[in-house]
Short mmCIF file of C-alpha atoms in Angstrom, two decimals:
data_model
loop_
_atom_site.label_atom_id
_atom_site.label_comp_id
_atom_site.label_asym_id
_atom_site.label_seq_id
_atom_site.Cartn_x
_atom_site.Cartn_y
_atom_site.Cartn_z
CA UNK B 1 137.85 112.66 110.85
CA UNK B 2 139.72 111.95 107.78
CA UNK B 3 138.21 112.76 104.48
CA UNK B 4 136.80 109.50 102.76
CA UNK B 5 137.49 108.08 99.22
CA UNK B 6 134.46 107.05 97.45
CA UNK B 7 133.25 103.51 97.55
CA UNK B 8 132.72 101.51 94.25
CA UNK B 9 130.88 98.22 93.72
CA UNK B 10 132.80 95.74 91.45
CA UNK B 11 131.27 93.41 88.85
CA UNK B 12 133.15 90.75 87.04
CA UNK B 13 132.40 88.64 83.92
CA UNK B 14 134.05 85.31 84.36
CA UNK B 15 134.03 84.71 80.65
CA UNK B 16 132.14 85.66 77.60
CA UNK B 17 128.65 84.36 77.39
CA UNK B 18 128.15 84.90 81.17
CA UNK B 19 126.82 88.08 82.86
CA UNK B 20 128.79 90.30 85.02
CA UNK B 21 128.31 89.28 88.76
CA UNK B 22 128.81 91.40 91.86
CA UNK B 23 132.12 90.35 93.74
CA UNK B 24 132.63 93.11 96.16
CA UNK B 25 133.59 96.68 96.62
CA UNK B 26 136.61 98.97 97.13
CA UNK B 27 137.59 102.57 97.65
CA UNK B 28 139.07 104.80 94.84
CA UNK B 29 139.12 108.38 94.03
CA UNK B 30 137.81 107.94 90.40
CA UNK B 31 136.69 105.20 87.94
CA UNK B 32 140.08 104.63 86.36
CA UNK B 33 141.66 104.05 89.88
CA UNK B 34 138.83 101.98 90.78
CA UNK B 35 139.32 99.58 87.68
CA UNK B 36 142.96 99.35 88.36
CA UNK B 37 142.31 98.41 92.09
CA UNK B 38 139.52 95.98 91.15
CA UNK B 39 141.87 94.29 88.63
CA UNK B 40 144.50 93.86 91.54
CA UNK B 41 142.19 92.87 94.19
CA UNK B 42 139.60 90.78 92.37
CA UNK B 43 141.32 89.03 89.45
CA UNK B 44 144.52 87.76 90.73
CA UNK B 45 143.59 84.16 89.76
CA UNK B 46 141.91 84.45 86.43
CA UNK B 47 138.44 85.20 87.82
CA UNK B 48 137.32 87.14 84.79
CA UNK B 49 137.88 88.95 81.46
CA UNK B 50 135.79 92.05 81.96
CA UNK B 51 135.27 94.39 85.07
CA UNK B 52 132.63 96.92 85.58
CA UNK B 53 132.78 99.53 88.54
CA UNK B 54 129.78 101.49 89.63
CA UNK B 55 130.07 104.13 92.28
CA UNK B 56 128.18 102.70 95.29
CA UNK B 57 126.38 106.05 95.86
CA UNK B 58 124.78 105.70 92.37
CA UNK B 59 122.94 102.40 93.18
CA UNK B 60 119.32 102.53 93.93
CA UNK B 61 117.87 99.55 95.66
CA UNK B 62 114.51 98.25 96.89
CA UNK B 63 113.79 98.58 100.65
CA UNK B 64 113.67 95.15 102.33
CA UNK B 65 110.93 96.54 104.76
CA UNK B 66 108.62 96.73 101.61
CA UNK B 67 109.51 93.20 100.44
CA UNK B 68 105.89 92.14 101.20
CA UNK B 69 104.45 94.72 98.72
CA UNK B 70 107.23 94.37 96.26
CA UNK B 71 107.61 90.75 95.93
CA UNK B 72 104.81 88.69 97.36
CA UNK B 73 102.24 89.41 94.66
CA UNK B 74 104.52 87.31 92.40
CA UNK B 75 103.99 84.35 94.65
CA UNK B 76 100.16 84.53 94.47
CA UNK B 77 100.02 84.42 90.63
CA UNK B 78 100.57 80.76 90.17
CA UNK B 79 98.96 81.05 86.56
CA UNK B 80 102.11 82.48 85.48
CA UNK B 81 103.76 79.11 85.56
CA UNK B 82 103.21 76.21 83.19
CA UNK B 83 102.39 73.76 85.91
CA UNK B 84 99.00 75.78 86.48
CA UNK B 85 97.49 74.34 83.35
CA UNK B 86 96.01 70.87 83.05
CA UNK B 87 96.76 68.89 79.97
CA UNK B 88 95.58 65.45 79.53
CA UNK B 89 97.91 62.50 79.16
CA UNK B 90 98.70 61.72 75.70
CA UNK B 91 99.05 65.21 74.49
CA UNK B 92 102.86 65.61 73.35
CA UNK B 93 105.08 68.55 72.97
CA UNK B 94 103.35 70.83 75.24
CA UNK E 1 114.00 86.32 124.95
CA UNK E 2 117.37 87.41 123.61
CA UNK E 3 117.18 91.08 124.84
CA UNK E 4 119.16 90.28 127.87
CA UNK E 5 122.16 88.99 125.81
CA UNK E 6 122.67 92.07 123.79
CA UNK E 7 126.21 92.81 124.98
CA UNK E 8 124.88 92.75 128.56
CA UNK E 9 122.53 95.67 127.89
CA UNK E 10 118.89 95.74 127.91
CA UNK E 11 117.41 95.79 124.30
CA UNK E 12 116.69 99.37 123.14
CA UNK E 13 112.90 100.36 122.77
CA UNK E 14 112.77 99.72 119.06
CA UNK E 15 113.83 96.00 119.49
CA UNK E 16 110.60 94.58 120.68
CA UNK E 17 110.58 90.95 121.73
CA UNK E 18 108.52 90.31 118.56
CA UNK E 19 111.26 91.80 116.49
CA UNK E 20 114.00 89.80 118.29
CA UNK E 21 112.14 86.64 117.96
CA UNK E 22 111.37 87.07 114.31
CA UNK E 23 115.08 87.83 113.72
CA UNK E 24 116.14 84.72 115.54
CA UNK E 25 113.60 82.69 113.52
CA UNK E 26 115.26 83.84 110.32
CA UNK E 27 118.59 82.83 111.67
CA UNK E 28 117.40 79.41 112.75
CA UNK E 29 115.93 78.83 109.37
CA UNK E 30 119.49 79.40 108.13
CA UNK E 31 118.29 82.62 106.19
CA UNK E 32 121.15 84.95 105.44
CA UNK E 33 120.97 88.57 106.65
CA UNK E 34 121.85 91.19 104.16
CA UNK E 35 123.06 94.80 104.71
CA UNK E 36 119.84 96.62 104.54
CA UNK E 37 117.83 94.16 106.53
CA UNK E 38 116.69 95.01 109.99
CA UNK E 39 119.00 93.58 112.52
CA UNK E 40 119.40 93.85 116.45
CA UNK E 41 121.99 96.49 117.27
CA UNK E 42 123.89 93.82 119.19
CA UNK E 43 124.09 91.60 116.05
CA UNK E 44 125.49 94.65 114.24
CA UNK E 45 127.94 95.56 116.82
CA UNK E 46 129.24 91.98 117.29
CA UNK E 47 129.87 91.74 113.47
CA UNK E 48 131.46 95.09 113.11
CA UNK E 49 133.86 94.17 116.04
CA UNK E 50 134.77 90.61 114.60
CA UNK E 51 134.90 91.65 110.96
CA UNK E 52 137.12 94.70 111.52
CA UNK E 53 139.28 92.70 113.79
CA UNK E 54 139.66 90.09 111.21
CA UNK E 55 140.48 92.74 108.63
CA UNK E 56 143.03 94.35 110.87
CA UNK E 57 144.62 90.96 111.34
CA UNK E 58 145.07 90.34 107.66
CA UNK E 59 146.63 93.86 107.28
CA UNK E 60 148.90 93.66 110.18
CA UNK E 61 149.72 89.94 109.13
CA UNK E 62 151.49 91.32 106.03
CA UNK E 63 154.29 92.93 108.35
CA UNK E 64 155.89 89.84 109.81
CA UNK E 65 156.25 88.01 106.46
CA UNK E 66 156.83 91.16 104.34
CA UNK E 67 159.96 91.39 106.54
CA UNK E 68 161.48 88.45 104.75
CA UNK E 69 160.55 89.07 101.09
CA UNK E 70 163.95 90.64 100.37
CA UNK E 71 165.71 87.77 102.18
CA UNK E 72 163.86 84.81 100.67
CA UNK E 73 166.29 82.06 99.85
CA UNK E 74 165.45 81.61 96.16
CA UNK E 75 163.32 83.23 93.48
CA UNK E 76 160.72 80.57 93.77
CA UNK E 77 160.32 81.27 97.51
CA UNK E 78 160.27 84.99 96.82
CA UNK E 79 157.42 85.01 94.13
CA UNK E 80 155.30 82.77 96.47
CA UNK E 81 155.91 84.97 99.40
CA UNK E 82 155.13 88.10 97.41
CA UNK E 83 151.85 86.48 96.23
CA UNK E 84 150.90 85.48 99.69
CA UNK E 85 151.46 88.95 101.18
CA UNK E 86 149.51 90.41 98.26
CA UNK E 87 146.69 87.95 99.16
CA UNK E 88 146.63 89.10 102.76
CA UNK E 89 146.25 92.72 101.62
CA UNK E 90 143.32 91.60 99.41
CA UNK E 91 141.68 89.64 102.18
CA UNK E 92 142.00 92.71 104.34
CA UNK E 93 140.28 94.76 101.67
CA UNK E 94 137.36 92.13 101.21
CA UNK E 95 136.85 92.22 104.90
CA UNK E 96 136.94 96.09 105.43
CA UNK E 97 134.32 96.19 102.55
CA UNK E 98 132.12 93.64 104.42
CA UNK E 99 132.25 95.60 107.54
CA UNK E 100 131.53 98.74 105.79
CA UNK E 101 128.02 97.28 104.73
CA UNK E 102 127.28 97.51 108.35
CA UNK E 103 127.54 101.32 108.54
CA UNK E 104 131.14 101.84 109.81
CA UNK E 105 133.53 103.69 107.53
CA UNK E 106 136.90 102.42 106.40
CA UNK E 107 138.58 105.52 107.92
CA UNK E 108 137.00 104.90 111.27
CA UNK E 109 138.26 101.29 111.36
CA UNK E 110 141.63 102.37 110.33
CA UNK E 111 141.70 105.12 112.97
CA UNK E 112 140.54 102.50 115.64
CA UNK E 113 143.57 100.31 114.64
CA UNK E 114 145.97 103.05 114.59
CA UNK E 115 144.83 104.68 117.94
CA UNK E 116 145.11 101.13 119.50
CA UNK E 117 141.44 100.80 120.16
CA UNK E 118 140.96 97.71 117.95
CA UNK E 119 142.39 94.49 118.34
CA UNK E 120 143.94 92.09 115.90
CA UNK E 121 145.20 88.57 115.99
CA UNK E 122 147.80 88.19 118.91
CA UNK E 123 149.98 85.84 116.50
CA UNK E 124 151.19 88.92 114.49
CA UNK E 125 152.84 90.52 117.78
CA UNK E 126 155.43 87.80 117.60
CA UNK E 127 158.80 88.48 115.71
CA UNK E 128 159.99 86.39 112.54
CA UNK E 129 163.52 85.72 113.51
CA UNK E 130 164.56 83.25 110.89
CA UNK E 131 163.52 82.02 107.36
CA UNK E 132 161.99 78.95 109.05
CA UNK E 133 159.45 81.19 110.73
CA UNK E 134 158.10 82.07 107.32
CA UNK E 135 157.58 78.24 106.80
CA UNK E 136 156.01 77.90 110.33
CA UNK E 137 153.67 80.83 109.80
CA UNK E 138 152.30 79.32 106.55
CA UNK E 139 152.03 75.96 107.97
CA UNK E 140 150.68 76.65 111.51
CA UNK E 141 149.27 80.12 111.46
CA UNK E 142 147.50 79.69 107.97
CA UNK E 143 146.28 76.28 109.00
CA UNK E 144 144.75 77.65 112.20
CA UNK E 145 143.33 80.54 110.14
CA UNK E 146 141.61 78.22 107.65
CA UNK E 147 140.24 76.03 110.49
CA UNK E 148 138.84 79.24 112.02
CA UNK E 149 137.58 80.59 108.63
CA UNK E 150 135.91 77.70 106.94
CA UNK E 151 132.83 77.79 109.31
CA UNK E 152 132.67 81.39 108.64
CA UNK E 153 131.70 80.65 105.15
CA UNK E 154 128.43 79.70 106.57
CA UNK E 155 128.12 82.79 108.87
CA UNK E 156 124.64 84.41 109.06
CA UNK E 157 125.73 87.59 107.57
CA UNK E 158 125.72 87.40 103.81
CA UNK E 159 128.63 89.90 103.02
CA UNK E 160 130.88 88.20 105.59
CA UNK E 161 130.14 84.84 104.41
CA UNK E 162 130.89 85.63 100.82
CA UNK E 163 134.05 87.33 101.61
CA UNK E 164 135.10 84.27 103.61
CA UNK E 165 134.48 81.89 100.56
CA UNK E 166 136.92 83.94 98.45
CA UNK E 167 139.46 84.17 101.39
CA UNK E 168 139.25 80.29 101.96
CA UNK E 169 139.86 79.43 98.30
CA UNK E 170 142.90 81.62 98.24
CA UNK E 171 144.24 80.70 101.73
CA UNK E 172 145.15 77.01 100.78
CA UNK E 173 148.05 77.74 98.81
CA UNK E 174 149.49 79.69 101.87
CA UNK E 175 149.36 76.69 104.05
CA UNK E 176 150.89 74.49 101.39
CA UNK E 177 153.77 76.86 100.62
CA UNK E 178 154.51 77.06 104.34
CA UNK E 179 154.44 73.24 104.77
CA UNK E 180 156.85 72.98 101.68
CA UNK E 181 159.47 75.48 103.21
CA UNK E 182 159.27 73.31 106.55
CA UNK E 183 159.71 70.11 104.55
CA UNK E 184 162.72 71.51 102.48
CA UNK E 185 164.35 72.53 105.94
CA UNK E 186 163.58 69.23 107.48
CA UNK E 187 165.18 67.25 104.63
CA UNK E 188 168.11 69.51 104.66
CA UNK E 189 171.38 69.72 106.90
CA UNK E 190 171.29 69.43 110.66
CA UNK E 191 171.49 73.16 111.01
CA UNK E 192 168.33 73.63 108.78
CA UNK E 193 166.42 70.94 110.91
CA UNK E 194 167.40 72.87 113.96
CA UNK E 195 166.02 76.06 112.49
CA UNK E 196 162.78 74.30 111.66
CA UNK E 197 162.60 72.88 115.16
CA UNK E 198 163.25 76.23 116.70
CA UNK E 199 160.56 77.89 114.57
CA UNK E 200 158.00 75.20 115.69
CA UNK E 201 158.94 75.68 119.26
CA UNK E 202 158.29 79.32 119.16
CA UNK E 203 155.12 79.28 116.96
CA UNK E 204 153.23 76.30 118.30
CA UNK E 205 151.83 77.86 121.44
CA UNK E 206 150.95 81.17 119.94
CA UNK E 207 149.18 79.33 117.12
CA UNK E 208 147.09 77.53 119.81
CA UNK E 209 146.00 80.92 121.16
CA UNK E 210 144.80 82.03 117.83
CA UNK E 211 141.63 80.13 118.64
CA UNK E 212 140.87 82.49 121.43
CA UNK E 213 140.29 82.00 125.12
CA UNK E 214 138.94 78.73 126.30
CA UNK E 215 135.23 78.18 126.05
CA UNK E 216 134.88 78.56 129.98
CA UNK E 217 136.05 82.31 129.52
CA UNK E 218 134.91 83.21 126.08
CA UNK E 219 132.91 86.30 126.56
CA UNK E 220 131.29 86.65 123.23
CA UNK E 221 130.80 83.07 122.27
CA UNK E 222 127.27 82.14 123.32
CA UNK E 223 125.55 84.91 121.64
CA UNK E 224 127.58 84.58 118.41
CA UNK E 225 126.73 80.93 118.19
CA UNK E 226 123.00 81.72 118.73
CA UNK E 227 123.24 84.24 115.96
CA UNK E 228 125.24 81.71 113.89
CA UNK E 229 127.94 84.20 113.37
CA UNK E 230 130.19 81.38 114.85
CA UNK E 231 129.53 77.70 114.21
CA UNK E 232 132.04 76.05 116.59
CA UNK E 233 133.52 76.76 119.89
CA UNK E 234 137.08 77.95 120.36
CA UNK E 235 138.22 74.71 122.11
CA UNK E 236 136.75 72.45 119.57
CA UNK E 237 138.48 74.26 116.78
CA UNK E 238 141.64 74.18 118.61
CA UNK E 239 141.41 70.38 119.14
CA UNK E 240 140.78 69.90 115.42
CA UNK E 241 143.76 71.86 114.71
CA UNK E 242 146.05 69.95 117.09
CA UNK E 243 144.70 66.62 115.70
CA UNK E 244 145.55 67.53 112.16
CA UNK E 245 148.85 69.26 112.90
CA UNK E 246 150.56 66.93 115.30
CA UNK E 247 150.63 64.27 112.52
CA UNK E 248 152.04 66.70 110.02
CA UNK E 249 154.79 67.49 112.54
CA UNK E 250 155.49 63.73 112.88
CA UNK E 251 155.87 63.58 108.95
CA UNK E 252 158.37 66.34 109.28
CA UNK E 253 160.09 64.58 112.03
CA UNK E 254 159.75 67.54 114.36
CA UNK E 255 158.82 67.46 118.07
CA UNK E 256 155.70 69.43 119.23
CA UNK E 257 156.78 71.27 122.12
CA UNK E 258 154.20 70.14 124.55
CA UNK E 259 155.44 67.52 127.11
CA UNK E 260 151.83 66.93 128.14
CA UNK E 261 150.56 66.10 124.51
CA UNK E 262 149.01 62.57 124.54
CA UNK E 263 146.74 60.53 122.41
CA UNK E 264 143.41 59.71 123.96
CA UNK E 265 141.54 57.09 122.14
CA UNK E 266 138.32 58.16 123.94
CA UNK E 267 138.13 61.64 122.47
CA UNK E 268 135.93 62.69 119.40
CA UNK E 269 133.42 60.03 120.31
CA UNK E 270 135.72 57.20 120.30
CA UNK E 271 137.70 58.20 117.07
CA UNK E 272 140.57 59.37 119.47
CA UNK E 273 142.36 62.77 119.67
CA UNK E 274 145.11 64.59 121.32
CA UNK E 275 144.93 66.08 124.74
CA UNK E 276 147.21 69.23 125.05
CA UNK E 277 149.17 70.76 127.85
CA UNK E 278 148.05 73.90 129.75
CA UNK E 279 148.06 77.12 127.65
CA UNK E 280 149.65 80.14 129.06
CA UNK E 281 146.50 82.46 128.96
CA UNK E 282 148.31 85.06 130.86
CA UNK E 283 150.57 85.51 127.95
CA UNK E 284 147.62 85.54 125.47
CA UNK E 285 146.01 88.34 127.39
CA UNK E 286 149.14 90.36 127.43
CA UNK E 287 149.85 89.90 123.75
CA UNK E 288 146.25 90.64 122.58
CA UNK E 289 146.13 93.80 124.79
CA UNK E 290 149.04 95.17 122.84
CA UNK E 291 152.04 94.17 124.95
CA UNK E 292 153.49 91.49 122.62
CA UNK E 293 157.20 91.71 121.63
CA UNK E 294 156.39 93.34 118.23
CA UNK E 295 153.19 95.24 119.19
CA UNK E 296 154.75 98.70 119.21
CA UNK E 297 156.55 98.10 115.87
CA UNK E 298 153.55 96.65 114.10
CA UNK E 299 151.35 99.70 114.96
CA UNK E 300 154.21 102.10 114.19
CA UNK E 301 154.57 100.44 110.85
CA UNK E 302 150.79 100.88 110.08
CA UNK E 303 150.79 104.36 111.30
CA UNK E 304 153.73 105.27 109.01
CA UNK E 305 152.10 103.71 106.09
CA UNK E 306 148.80 105.55 106.70
CA UNK E 307 150.49 108.86 107.18
CA UNK E 308 152.95 108.65 104.32
CA UNK E 309 150.05 107.66 102.06
CA UNK E 310 147.95 110.69 103.17
CA UNK E 311 149.27 112.98 100.31
CA UNK E 312 148.65 110.21 97.71
CA UNK E 313 144.93 109.77 98.71
CA UNK E 314 144.63 113.34 98.87
CA UNK E 315 146.17 114.07 95.47
CA UNK E 316 144.07 111.27 94.00
CA UNK E 317 140.80 112.93 95.34
CA UNK E 318 142.10 116.31 94.01
CA UNK E 319 142.78 114.95 90.61
CA UNK E 320 139.33 113.26 90.44
CA UNK E 321 137.69 116.52 91.39
CA UNK E 322 139.47 118.50 88.82
CA UNK E 323 138.74 115.97 86.15
CA UNK E 324 135.10 115.98 87.01
CA UNK E 325 134.77 119.76 86.93
CA UNK E 326 136.77 119.86 83.57
CA UNK E 327 134.35 117.32 82.07
CA UNK E 328 131.41 119.41 83.34
CA UNK E 329 132.95 122.52 81.51
CA UNK E 330 133.45 120.58 78.33
CA UNK E 331 129.90 119.28 78.15
CA UNK E 332 128.55 122.86 79.06
CA UNK E 333 130.60 124.13 76.03
CA UNK E 334 129.46 121.53 73.63
CA UNK E 335 125.80 121.69 74.52
#
């Protein structure tokens, strides 16, 4: 089995004012080469003006099997949304 | 209910009927499946096979065209072809990365290709004999690829669908530059028109084969449709391609090399469509199994690239390791 080159996740900011967004991944020996490869692979048509690369091994993630515990409590808390509150007609700017 | 279809095997113990039905419900509700989600082993296996074959096709697909970069007839054609081949390389990379999210490594996939265990599109096992072939490839092969790929943008597996969206956006210039090459030849001298016709004659049938075996023989189709990996059958995509392309050939003033091709007003629910002649599936099976005219050269070129690049990959890793340990020493000294 051939030795493998680390995997990196690539994030690109399309333009100032927007957040970096995940666009894909690639293999590179170090961060500098990952940035060069990301530039060549993911910004050939003006897709952005800033690139982040993060070693995939460094990303921690929630477990989809625990989605019920993690995310369902948010669904039952309707009082966190403005539509939960009754305001009579005629009251303005609320 | 789907257990019997998992590549012909009985579902493994952990894949209870409930699990499989639950999974199918998510698919039927058009929910996307993401890398860490639980999925049937057959779904994973089908995707790894399809995505890696697709990636290999992009990478091997650089070879027939790369062959003409230095001989492009003008600077305009040369920069376009260079950009196209660079795109194919990028497409291979997006796809390998999508396959890797399913737990297969880039190195395993590369080795499967180099050892001849993995397949790639049969079309790239044909030679590019003249400049007109570069036009025909862009026009026919990329058109066929786009027709295959657009439905894949809606594939149930998230990373594959996202990769396909990027690829489809980039692919449309490939098709147009190919048609432009054909158009220039067709409006040129008699000799140039002959070149264009000769290229169409050689690439037409292999392009039709790109859609895969007829529906009656396609081994993987039914389950892939149920899992929404595939949205349309091989034959329906092939017909769509023919209907679009025959008219383009007419515009170019070229003859489609199919004496049995004829318009049938009853096809496509009364809108009409072309009926095509018999496809030589024996040739398709031969070429896809690695006996195409260029199959040996293609794999030899990939092996050479992989082996010649080994020291570069090794040196880059060694440099990275050295830099890491130097950084550790520095921070130990300064603290």
